[in-house]
Every structure is written in structure tokens, then in C-alpha cells.
mmCIF file of C-alpha atoms in Angstrom:
data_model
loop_
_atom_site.group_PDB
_atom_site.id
_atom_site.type_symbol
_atom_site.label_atom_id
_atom_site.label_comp_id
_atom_site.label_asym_id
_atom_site.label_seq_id
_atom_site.Cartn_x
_atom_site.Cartn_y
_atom_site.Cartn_z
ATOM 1 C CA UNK A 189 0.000 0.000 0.000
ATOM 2 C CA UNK A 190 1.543 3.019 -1.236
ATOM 3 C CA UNK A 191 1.588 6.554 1.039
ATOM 4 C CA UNK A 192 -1.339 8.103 -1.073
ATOM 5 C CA UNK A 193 -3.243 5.073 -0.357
ATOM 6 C CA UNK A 194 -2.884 5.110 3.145
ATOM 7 C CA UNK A 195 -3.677 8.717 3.130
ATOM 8 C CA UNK A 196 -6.674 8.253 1.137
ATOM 9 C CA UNK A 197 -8.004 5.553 3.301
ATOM 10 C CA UNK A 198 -7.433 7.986 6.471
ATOM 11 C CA UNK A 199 -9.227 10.705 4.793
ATOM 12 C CA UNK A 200 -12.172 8.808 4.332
ATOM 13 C CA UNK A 201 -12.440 7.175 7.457
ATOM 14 C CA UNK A 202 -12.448 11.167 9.007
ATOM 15 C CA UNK A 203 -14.773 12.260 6.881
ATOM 16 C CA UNK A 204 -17.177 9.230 7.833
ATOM 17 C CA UNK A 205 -16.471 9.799 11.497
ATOM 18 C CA UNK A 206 -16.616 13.428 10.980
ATOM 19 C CA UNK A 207 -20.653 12.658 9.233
ATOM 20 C CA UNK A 208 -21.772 10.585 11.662
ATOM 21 C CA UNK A 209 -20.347 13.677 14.687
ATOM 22 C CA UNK A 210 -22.443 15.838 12.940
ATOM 23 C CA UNK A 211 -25.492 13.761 12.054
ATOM 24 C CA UNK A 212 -25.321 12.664 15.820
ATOM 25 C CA UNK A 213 -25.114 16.462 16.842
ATOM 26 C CA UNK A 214 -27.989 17.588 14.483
ATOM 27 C CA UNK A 215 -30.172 14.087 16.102
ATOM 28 C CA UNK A 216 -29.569 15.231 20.007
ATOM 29 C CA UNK A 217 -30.432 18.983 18.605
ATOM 30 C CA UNK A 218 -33.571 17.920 17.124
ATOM 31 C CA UNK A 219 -34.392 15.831 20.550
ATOM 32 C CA UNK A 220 -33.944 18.921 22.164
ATOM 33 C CA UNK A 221 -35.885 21.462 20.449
ATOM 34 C CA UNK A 222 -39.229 18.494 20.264
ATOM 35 C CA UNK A 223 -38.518 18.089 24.104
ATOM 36 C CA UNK A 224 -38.533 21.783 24.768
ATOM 37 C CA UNK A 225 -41.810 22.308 22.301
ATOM 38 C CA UNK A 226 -44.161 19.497 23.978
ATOM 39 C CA UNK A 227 -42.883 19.959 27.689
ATOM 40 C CA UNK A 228 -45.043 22.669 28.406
ATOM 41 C CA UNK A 229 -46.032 22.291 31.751
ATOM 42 C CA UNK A 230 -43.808 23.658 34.167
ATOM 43 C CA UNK A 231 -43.000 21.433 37.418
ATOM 44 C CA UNK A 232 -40.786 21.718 40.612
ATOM 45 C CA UNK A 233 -38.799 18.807 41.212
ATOM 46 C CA UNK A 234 -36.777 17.539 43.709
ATOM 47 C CA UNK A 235 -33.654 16.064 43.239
ATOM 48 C CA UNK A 236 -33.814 12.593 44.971
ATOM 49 C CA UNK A 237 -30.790 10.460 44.128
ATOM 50 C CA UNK A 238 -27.506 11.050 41.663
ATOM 51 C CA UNK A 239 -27.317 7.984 40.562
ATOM 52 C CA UNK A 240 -23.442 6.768 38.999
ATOM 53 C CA UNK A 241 -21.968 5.168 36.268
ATOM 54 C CA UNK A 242 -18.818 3.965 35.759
ATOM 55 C CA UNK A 243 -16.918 3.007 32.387
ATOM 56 C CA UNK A 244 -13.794 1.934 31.187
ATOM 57 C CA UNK A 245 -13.700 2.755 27.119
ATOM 58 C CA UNK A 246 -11.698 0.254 25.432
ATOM 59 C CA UNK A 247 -8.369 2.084 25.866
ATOM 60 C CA UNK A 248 -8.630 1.726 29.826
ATOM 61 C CA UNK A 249 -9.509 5.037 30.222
ATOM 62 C CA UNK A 250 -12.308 5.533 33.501
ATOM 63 C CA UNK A 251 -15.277 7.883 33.495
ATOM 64 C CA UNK A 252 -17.621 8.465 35.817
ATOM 65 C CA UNK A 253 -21.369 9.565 34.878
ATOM 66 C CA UNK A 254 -23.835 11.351 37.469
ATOM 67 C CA UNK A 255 -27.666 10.886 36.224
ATOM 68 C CA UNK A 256 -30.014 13.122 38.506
ATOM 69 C CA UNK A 257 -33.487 11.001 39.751
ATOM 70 C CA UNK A 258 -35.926 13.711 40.123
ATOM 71 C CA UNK A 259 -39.184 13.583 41.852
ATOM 72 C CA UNK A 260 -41.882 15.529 41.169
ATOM 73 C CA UNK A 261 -45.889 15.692 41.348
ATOM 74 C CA UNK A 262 -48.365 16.100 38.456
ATOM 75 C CA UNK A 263 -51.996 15.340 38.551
ATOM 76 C CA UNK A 264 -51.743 14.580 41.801
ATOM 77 C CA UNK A 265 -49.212 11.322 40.706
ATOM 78 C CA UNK A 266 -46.131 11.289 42.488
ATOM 79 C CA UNK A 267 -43.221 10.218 39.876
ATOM 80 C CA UNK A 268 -39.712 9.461 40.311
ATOM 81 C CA UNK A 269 -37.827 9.518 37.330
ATOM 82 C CA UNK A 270 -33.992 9.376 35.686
ATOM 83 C CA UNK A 271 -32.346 11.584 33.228
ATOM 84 C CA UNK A 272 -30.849 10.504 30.654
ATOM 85 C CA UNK A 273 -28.453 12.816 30.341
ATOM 86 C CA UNK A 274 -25.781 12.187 32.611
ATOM 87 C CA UNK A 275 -22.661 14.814 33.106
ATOM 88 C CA UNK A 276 -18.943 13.919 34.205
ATOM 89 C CA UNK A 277 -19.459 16.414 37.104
ATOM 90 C CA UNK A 278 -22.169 16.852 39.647
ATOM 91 C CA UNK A 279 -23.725 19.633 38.831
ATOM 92 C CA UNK A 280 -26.591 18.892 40.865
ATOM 93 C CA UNK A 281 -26.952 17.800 44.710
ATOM 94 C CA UNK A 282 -29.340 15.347 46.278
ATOM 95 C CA UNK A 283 -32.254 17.526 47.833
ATOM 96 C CA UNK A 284 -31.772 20.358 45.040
ATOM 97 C CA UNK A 285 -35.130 21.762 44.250
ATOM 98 C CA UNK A 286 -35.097 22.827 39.882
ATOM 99 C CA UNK A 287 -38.030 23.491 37.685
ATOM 100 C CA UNK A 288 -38.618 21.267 35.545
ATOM 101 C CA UNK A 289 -40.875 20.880 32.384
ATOM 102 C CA UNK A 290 -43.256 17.617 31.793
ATOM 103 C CA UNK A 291 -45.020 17.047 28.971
ATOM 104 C CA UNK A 292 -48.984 17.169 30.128
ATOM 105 C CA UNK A 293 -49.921 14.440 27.637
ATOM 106 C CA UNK A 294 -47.429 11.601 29.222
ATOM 107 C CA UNK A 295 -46.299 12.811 32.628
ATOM 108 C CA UNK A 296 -43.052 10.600 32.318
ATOM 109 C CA UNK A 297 -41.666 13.261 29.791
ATOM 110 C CA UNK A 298 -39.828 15.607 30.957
ATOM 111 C CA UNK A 299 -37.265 18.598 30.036
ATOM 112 C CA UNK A 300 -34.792 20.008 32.542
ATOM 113 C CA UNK A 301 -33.093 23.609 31.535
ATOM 114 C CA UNK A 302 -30.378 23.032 34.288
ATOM 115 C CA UNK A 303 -28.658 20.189 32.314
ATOM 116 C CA UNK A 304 -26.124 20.966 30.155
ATOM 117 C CA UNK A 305 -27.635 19.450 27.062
ATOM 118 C CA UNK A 306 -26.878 22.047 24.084
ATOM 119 C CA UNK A 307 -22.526 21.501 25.383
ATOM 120 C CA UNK A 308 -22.512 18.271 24.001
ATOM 121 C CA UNK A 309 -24.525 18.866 21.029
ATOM 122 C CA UNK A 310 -21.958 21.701 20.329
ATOM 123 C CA UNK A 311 -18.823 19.534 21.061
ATOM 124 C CA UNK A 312 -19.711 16.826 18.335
ATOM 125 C CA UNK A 313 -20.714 19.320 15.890
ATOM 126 C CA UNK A 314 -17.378 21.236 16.462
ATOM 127 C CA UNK A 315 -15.375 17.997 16.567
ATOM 128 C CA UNK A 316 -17.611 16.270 13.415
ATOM 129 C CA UNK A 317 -16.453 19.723 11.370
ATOM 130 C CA UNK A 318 -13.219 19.342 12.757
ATOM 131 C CA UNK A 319 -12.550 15.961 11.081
ATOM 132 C CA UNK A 320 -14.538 17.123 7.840
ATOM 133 C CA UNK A 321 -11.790 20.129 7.144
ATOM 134 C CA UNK A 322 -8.933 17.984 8.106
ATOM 135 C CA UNK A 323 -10.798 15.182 5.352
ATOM 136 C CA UNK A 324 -10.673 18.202 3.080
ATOM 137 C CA UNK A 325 -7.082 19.490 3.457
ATOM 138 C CA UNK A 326 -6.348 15.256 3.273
ATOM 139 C CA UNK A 327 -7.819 14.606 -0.157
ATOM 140 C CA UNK A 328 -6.174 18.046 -1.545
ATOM 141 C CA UNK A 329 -2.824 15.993 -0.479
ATOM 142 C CA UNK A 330 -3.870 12.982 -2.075
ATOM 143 C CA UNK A 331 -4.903 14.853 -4.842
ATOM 144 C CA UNK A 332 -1.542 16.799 -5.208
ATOM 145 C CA UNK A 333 0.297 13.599 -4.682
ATOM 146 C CA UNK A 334 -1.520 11.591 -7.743
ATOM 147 C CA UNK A 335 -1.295 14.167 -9.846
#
């Protein structure tokens, strides 16, 4: 394999990475703005439990995960639920009180302002850019070096 192939086969394998960054990043945007449209009804919940997750990735690195478990009331139904958005710090403390916002048609739906949602969304679409410039500046190489 010749250094233009190699170089050609790196450039592509950014550019898919750097796609699928910024399809994932456009995804957890769209999940975003539908949560914030039908979670209407504003709700103050308590912050019962931080609930934590460990991983190792496959390079031995460690990370740690806090979910908040919020309880709230609606309807006169008390409901204890997770996030799923968990964040490498805790940004939130068991007993916190935050407003939340629940959908009114399925009271299990809910939005909360106080996570950090939009930082990640704006990580993989800087990073998924990132490798789609570098793919760019890679295949003008290859290109110069065919050619």
C-alpha cells in the first residue's frame, strides 16, 4: 500500500467519522428542540438520588457519569424519574429543588433547563467539522500527490 493510499483511506475514514459527529449532533439537537416544544407544563422537582456510572472505554480510560433522579408531582401522581443525560461532574446535589418541564400528555416526559444538554450537542458538531476540514485538506494531499 503506497503513502497516497494510506492517506486516502485515512481521509475517508475522518470524513465518515466526521458525518456521523455531525449527524449525531444535528439528532440530540432535534431531541432537544421536540422536548422543549411538547414539555409545556412547568414542574418543581426535587432532586432525589444522583445515581453513577462507571466506564472503562476500550483504551482503559475511567469515566464516571452522574444521572439526577428527580421527583416531582403532576396530577396529583407522584413520579420518580432518571435523566438521561448524565454529566462527568455533579452539577446537581441530592435535595436540590429545579423546575422542571413535563409534557402534560405523558407525565413521564420531561425537560430540565439546568442540564447541560446544548454543550454536548456543540462539542460533536465542532469535533464532526473538525474531522470534515482535516478530510478536506487530506484529499487536496492525495490529490496533489496523484497528480
Amino acid at each position: 500500500m503506497t503513502a497516497a493510499n494510506i492517506l486516502l483511506f485515512m481521509a475517508l475514514c475522518m470524513g465518515v467519522v466526521g458525518v456521523s459527529m455531525i449527524g449525531a449532533s444535528i439528532v440530540l439537537q432535534n431531541s432537544i428542540r421536540k422536548k422543549k416544544r411538547i414539555c409545556t407544563l412547568p414542574v418543581q422537582a426535587v432532586v432525589a438520588d444522583l445515581e453513577r456510572s462507571d466506564n472503562i472505554s476500550m483504551e482503559g480510560i475511567r469515566t464516571v457519569s452522574w444521572f439526577p433522579v428527580y421527583e416531582y408531582q403532576v396530577k396529583g401522581h407522584i413520579i420518580r424519574k432518571r435523566s438521561n443525560m448524565g454529566h462527568t461532574e455533579q452539577i446537581f446535589f441530592t435535595g436540590q429543588t429545579v423546575t422542571i418541564y413535563v409534557n402534560p400528555d405523558n407525565e413521564n416526559e420531561f425537560y430540565c433547563p439546568a442540564e447541560k444538554n446544548s454543550k454536548i450537542q456543540m462539542i460533536f458538531l465542532l469535533l464532526g467539522s473538525l474531522l470534515l476540514v482535516l478530510t478536506i485538506g487530506a484529499l487536496a494531499v492525495y490529490k496533489m500527490m496523484k497528480g
